[in-house]
Amino acid sequence: MQIEKTMDKVISLAKRRGFVYQGSEIYGGMAGVYDYGPYGVELLNNIKTSWWKEHVQTRENYFGLDSAIFKDPRVWEASGHTKGFADPMTECKKCNTRIRVDKELARIGVDADEKMSEAELQELFDASKSKIKCQKCGGGEFGAVKKFNMLVTSNLGDFTGTGENPVYLPGEACQGIYLNYKNVLDTTRAKVPFGIAQIGKAFRNEISPRNFLFRTRELEQADTQYFIKPNDNKENYERIKQERWNWYLSLGIKPENLRWHQHERLVFYAKDAWDIEYNFPSYGFDELEGIHDRTDYDLTQHMKYSGVDLNYADPETGEKYIPWILETSMGTGRAFLAVISDAYTEDELNGEVRTVLRLSPKLAPVKVAVFPLLRNKPELVAKAREVYMMLKPYFSTEWDDNGNVGKRYRRQDEIGTPWCVTIDFDTLGESPENKDTVTIRDRDTGTQTRMKITELASYIRKGVE
Ligand code: GAP
């Protein structure tokens, strides 16, 4: 059966089935902010757990970290964000819609360099103006091009009420890793080369948050920073790129939906930058993760601004140097959107069209659902509760006794539950050879097999692993 997979369908499922809610929805919703609902938080946590396992728990030379959101304001001066973290913006004079100038220029094939001044951008924009129309109202008159800094500020610890001493929220989560590089070295057995991994929040005053979880103002980044000897970047960079690609495949993402993109215009901290892009339904290929060769930029800057010596002393040779850094940075919201989009399927099963999330079992928010065949037969319900309570401590398990079994299957298919277990009269011994067996139904094939209750847990564990 041929179906058209659209982002609207994916978003509708995500909202309808409690994966994702608009932030502050009862107040009309807040642009660029989303909340994860009961199934969403399970799926997101499973993605993060898989990432953490890959980058910390199964490695000898990577160390985990969870740094505070708030940092000394000088961090963001040292990192370059107070000056360089700005997007050029203009406004439609007719409907006041704010427009990202560089994105608008890129849409008509004009390349704007991020190092360009406001005046240079204005010139480029004016020269292309005849081809640019407001996407909302079709207007062709725009205000002056202004660079808008994306750092979000707070008044933490500032009681003057003037707003003159802002404490910034992180523009990128990775700065916490650089601040703790020396702490990790001093308190562990870390030796260059080694990595630090962190999943942390970042905040960006995006001019036009858009495309659901793709471009948000509050976001979360799963970062690794690999500290290497100067000039040891080439081979390590290639290896790290390949590892990140393979991790997406390990989540079950189809390889044809992934591709590489090398940056021509580099952000202020990078020497080389590659993105892994995902082919989002309706949106097309766009950035999922950035992999950056940051050289010694970050540690050199922090050494200069803090006055603390951040050189590494090689314990064997005594050689001193500032390590170079190779970074991988993935937005967990974008990974979530890629995973759910990739898994979204509509197919026909037993003559009925169904929507099914073909999630890898290790990511599925619910691993197994348990049903009594009929809800009004106490002996079936009691046996089914027994099976449910037996599985629940070990797997995310859902109880459902509402409606006919076919409907319950459809509900579980929509949230990607790999297995549904039904307790029927045979379980109770109506046909003695089947006593204490249940049917277990496979999400992808729809086939049902009989299995002893005592074998269920090991079958599910094997399937998840
Ligand atoms: N520390 C490097 C860094 O922050 P980036 O390319 O700006 O690099 C890394 O961001 C990743 O964070 C992106 O590949 C994307 O997955 C995610 N990301 C960035 N901005 C985002 C936004 N506004 N909304 C959601 N995810 C975002």
Short mmCIF file of N, CA, C and O in Angstrom, two decimals, residues 147-206:
data_model
loop_
_atom_site.label_atom_id
_atom_site.label_comp_id
_atom_site.label_asym_id
_atom_site.label_seq_id
_atom_site.Cartn_x
_atom_site.Cartn_y
_atom_site.Cartn_z
N LYS A 147 21.38 42.77 13.13
CA LYS A 147 21.88 41.51 13.70
C LYS A 147 21.32 41.37 15.10
O LYS A 147 21.43 42.30 15.90
N PHE A 148 20.71 40.25 15.37
CA PHE A 148 20.05 40.05 16.65
C PHE A 148 20.75 38.94 17.42
O PHE A 148 20.83 37.81 16.96
N ASN A 149 21.29 39.27 18.61
CA ASN A 149 22.01 38.27 19.38
C ASN A 149 21.02 37.27 20.00
O ASN A 149 20.01 37.66 20.57
N MET A 150 21.35 36.00 19.87
CA MET A 150 20.40 34.96 20.27
C MET A 150 20.52 34.53 21.72
O MET A 150 19.74 33.70 22.19
N LEU A 151 21.51 35.07 22.45
CA LEU A 151 21.64 34.67 23.86
C LEU A 151 20.42 35.12 24.65
O LEU A 151 19.94 36.25 24.49
N VAL A 152 19.94 34.25 25.51
CA VAL A 152 18.79 34.57 26.37
C VAL A 152 19.36 34.99 27.72
O VAL A 152 20.31 34.38 28.22
N THR A 153 18.82 36.05 28.30
CA THR A 153 19.39 36.55 29.55
C THR A 153 18.45 36.31 30.74
O THR A 153 17.25 36.16 30.58
N SER A 154 19.05 36.31 31.93
CA SER A 154 18.26 36.22 33.16
C SER A 154 18.82 37.24 34.15
O SER A 154 19.89 37.80 33.92
N ASN A 155 18.10 37.46 35.25
CA ASN A 155 18.60 38.38 36.28
C ASN A 155 19.08 37.63 37.52
O ASN A 155 19.05 38.16 38.62
N LEU A 156 19.53 36.40 37.33
CA LEU A 156 19.97 35.58 38.47
C LEU A 156 21.00 36.34 39.32
O LEU A 156 22.03 36.79 38.80
N GLY A 157 20.71 36.47 40.58
CA GLY A 157 21.66 37.10 41.52
C GLY A 157 21.81 38.61 41.33
O GLY A 157 22.63 39.23 42.00
N ASP A 158 21.04 39.24 40.45
CA ASP A 158 21.15 40.68 40.21
C ASP A 158 19.90 41.35 40.82
O ASP A 158 18.80 41.18 40.29
N PHE A 159 20.11 42.08 41.92
CA PHE A 159 18.96 42.68 42.61
C PHE A 159 18.87 44.18 42.35
O PHE A 159 18.17 44.89 43.06
N THR A 160 19.59 44.67 41.32
CA THR A 160 19.56 46.11 41.04
C THR A 160 18.29 46.50 40.30
O THR A 160 17.89 47.66 40.31
N GLY A 161 17.67 45.53 39.63
CA GLY A 161 16.46 45.84 38.87
C GLY A 161 16.74 46.59 37.58
O GLY A 161 15.82 47.04 36.90
N THR A 162 18.01 46.78 37.23
CA THR A 162 18.33 47.55 36.02
C THR A 162 18.51 46.66 34.80
O THR A 162 18.45 47.15 33.67
N GLY A 163 18.74 45.39 35.01
CA GLY A 163 19.00 44.48 33.88
C GLY A 163 20.37 44.71 33.27
O GLY A 163 20.65 44.24 32.16
N GLU A 164 21.22 45.44 33.98
CA GLU A 164 22.53 45.78 33.40
C GLU A 164 23.58 44.67 33.58
O GLU A 164 24.64 44.72 32.96
N ASN A 165 23.28 43.72 34.47
CA ASN A 165 24.26 42.64 34.71
C ASN A 165 23.65 41.28 34.38
O ASN A 165 23.45 40.45 35.27
N PRO A 166 23.35 41.06 33.12
CA PRO A 166 22.65 39.80 32.79
C PRO A 166 23.52 38.58 33.01
O PRO A 166 24.74 38.62 32.82
N VAL A 167 22.86 37.52 33.46
CA VAL A 167 23.51 36.20 33.50
C VAL A 167 22.85 35.43 32.36
O VAL A 167 21.63 35.33 32.30
N TYR A 168 23.67 34.92 31.44
CA TYR A 168 23.11 34.31 30.24
C TYR A 168 22.71 32.86 30.47
O TYR A 168 23.34 32.14 31.24
N LEU A 169 21.66 32.47 29.78
CA LEU A 169 21.36 31.03 29.70
C LEU A 169 22.26 30.46 28.61
O LEU A 169 22.63 31.19 27.68
N PRO A 170 22.60 29.17 28.69
CA PRO A 170 23.57 28.65 27.72
C PRO A 170 23.06 28.74 26.28
O PRO A 170 21.95 28.30 25.99
N GLY A 171 23.89 29.33 25.42
CA GLY A 171 23.58 29.34 23.98
C GLY A 171 23.93 28.00 23.37
O GLY A 171 23.38 27.59 22.35
N GLU A 172 24.87 27.29 23.99
CA GLU A 172 25.20 25.91 23.61
C GLU A 172 25.60 25.20 24.90
O GLU A 172 26.26 25.79 25.78
N ALA A 173 25.19 23.93 25.01
CA ALA A 173 25.41 23.21 26.27
C ALA A 173 26.89 22.89 26.51
O ALA A 173 27.33 22.76 27.65
N CYS A 174 27.68 22.80 25.44
CA CYS A 174 29.05 22.27 25.56
C CYS A 174 29.98 23.13 26.40
O CYS A 174 31.01 22.63 26.87
N GLN A 175 29.66 24.42 26.61
CA GLN A 175 30.59 25.26 27.37
C GLN A 175 30.84 24.69 28.77
O GLN A 175 31.93 24.82 29.32
N GLY A 176 29.84 24.04 29.34
CA GLY A 176 30.00 23.41 30.66
C GLY A 176 31.10 22.36 30.65
O GLY A 176 31.76 22.12 31.67
N ILE A 177 31.30 21.73 29.50
CA ILE A 177 32.36 20.71 29.39
C ILE A 177 33.72 21.38 29.43
O ILE A 177 34.63 20.94 30.14
N TYR A 178 33.88 22.51 28.72
CA TYR A 178 35.18 23.17 28.70
C TYR A 178 35.54 23.70 30.10
O TYR A 178 36.68 23.64 30.52
N LEU A 179 34.51 24.20 30.81
CA LEU A 179 34.76 24.74 32.14
C LEU A 179 35.22 23.65 33.10
O LEU A 179 35.91 23.93 34.08
N ASN A 180 34.81 22.42 32.84
CA ASN A 180 35.15 21.32 33.75
C ASN A 180 36.24 20.40 33.23
O ASN A 180 36.53 19.38 33.86
N TYR A 181 36.85 20.77 32.12
CA TYR A 181 37.89 19.92 31.51
C TYR A 181 39.00 19.65 32.52
O TYR A 181 39.45 18.52 32.73
N LYS A 182 39.41 20.69 33.24
CA LYS A 182 40.51 20.54 34.19
C LYS A 182 40.06 19.72 35.41
O LYS A 182 40.82 18.90 35.92
N ASN A 183 38.83 19.98 35.88
CA ASN A 183 38.30 19.19 37.00
C ASN A 183 38.30 17.70 36.68
O ASN A 183 38.67 16.88 37.51
N VAL A 184 37.85 17.37 35.47
CA VAL A 184 37.79 15.95 35.08
C VAL A 184 39.20 15.36 35.04
O VAL A 184 39.44 14.27 35.55
N LEU A 185 40.14 16.13 34.47
CA LEU A 185 41.53 15.65 34.42
C LEU A 185 42.09 15.41 35.83
O LEU A 185 42.75 14.41 36.08
N ASP A 186 41.78 16.37 36.73
CA ASP A 186 42.36 16.29 38.08
C ASP A 186 41.71 15.24 38.98
O ASP A 186 42.28 14.87 40.00
N THR A 187 40.49 14.82 38.64
CA THR A 187 39.76 13.94 39.57
C THR A 187 39.51 12.54 39.00
O THR A 187 38.83 11.73 39.63
N THR A 188 39.99 12.28 37.79
CA THR A 188 39.83 10.94 37.20
C THR A 188 41.18 10.48 36.67
O THR A 188 42.18 11.20 36.79
N ARG A 189 41.17 9.33 36.01
CA ARG A 189 42.42 8.84 35.41
C ARG A 189 42.52 9.25 33.94
O ARG A 189 43.24 8.66 33.16
N ALA A 190 41.76 10.30 33.57
CA ALA A 190 41.73 10.71 32.16
C ALA A 190 43.11 11.15 31.68
O ALA A 190 43.83 11.85 32.39
N LYS A 191 43.45 10.70 30.49
CA LYS A 191 44.69 11.13 29.83
C LYS A 191 44.34 11.42 28.38
O LYS A 191 43.54 10.69 27.78
N VAL A 192 44.93 12.46 27.82
CA VAL A 192 44.68 12.76 26.41
C VAL A 192 45.16 11.58 25.56
O VAL A 192 46.27 11.09 25.79
N PRO A 193 44.35 11.05 24.62
CA PRO A 193 43.04 11.54 24.22
C PRO A 193 41.93 10.99 25.12
O PRO A 193 41.94 9.82 25.47
N PHE A 194 41.00 11.84 25.46
CA PHE A 194 39.84 11.39 26.24
C PHE A 194 38.64 12.27 25.89
O PHE A 194 38.80 13.36 25.30
N GLY A 195 37.46 11.78 26.27
CA GLY A 195 36.25 12.52 25.92
C GLY A 195 35.42 12.83 27.14
O GLY A 195 35.51 12.15 28.17
N ILE A 196 34.61 13.89 27.04
CA ILE A 196 33.61 14.19 28.07
C ILE A 196 32.27 14.28 27.35
O ILE A 196 32.17 14.89 26.28
N ALA A 197 31.26 13.62 27.94
CA ALA A 197 29.94 13.59 27.32
C ALA A 197 28.93 14.23 28.26
O ALA A 197 29.01 14.08 29.48
N GLN A 198 27.99 14.96 27.68
CA GLN A 198 26.96 15.62 28.50
C GLN A 198 25.68 15.80 27.69
O GLN A 198 25.73 16.09 26.50
N ILE A 199 24.55 15.67 28.40
CA ILE A 199 23.27 16.04 27.78
C ILE A 199 22.78 17.25 28.57
O ILE A 199 22.58 17.17 29.78
N GLY A 200 22.65 18.38 27.90
CA GLY A 200 22.31 19.60 28.64
C GLY A 200 21.40 20.53 27.85
O GLY A 200 21.30 20.43 26.62
N LYS A 201 20.77 21.43 28.58
CA LYS A 201 19.83 22.37 27.95
C LYS A 201 20.55 23.57 27.35
O LYS A 201 21.59 24.00 27.87
N ALA A 202 19.98 24.09 26.27
CA ALA A 202 20.46 25.34 25.69
C ALA A 202 19.24 26.19 25.33
O ALA A 202 18.13 25.66 25.18
N PHE A 203 19.46 27.48 25.21
CA PHE A 203 18.36 28.40 24.94
C PHE A 203 18.81 29.37 23.85
O PHE A 203 19.93 29.89 23.91
N ARG A 204 17.96 29.56 22.86
CA ARG A 204 18.32 30.47 21.77
C ARG A 204 17.12 31.31 21.41
O ARG A 204 16.03 30.78 21.17
N ASN A 205 17.34 32.62 21.37
CA ASN A 205 16.25 33.50 20.95
C ASN A 205 16.11 33.42 19.44
O ASN A 205 16.46 34.34 18.72
N GLU A 206 15.63 32.27 18.95
CA GLU A 206 15.47 32.06 17.51
C GLU A 206 14.45 33.07 16.99
O GLU A 206 13.37 33.23 17.56
#
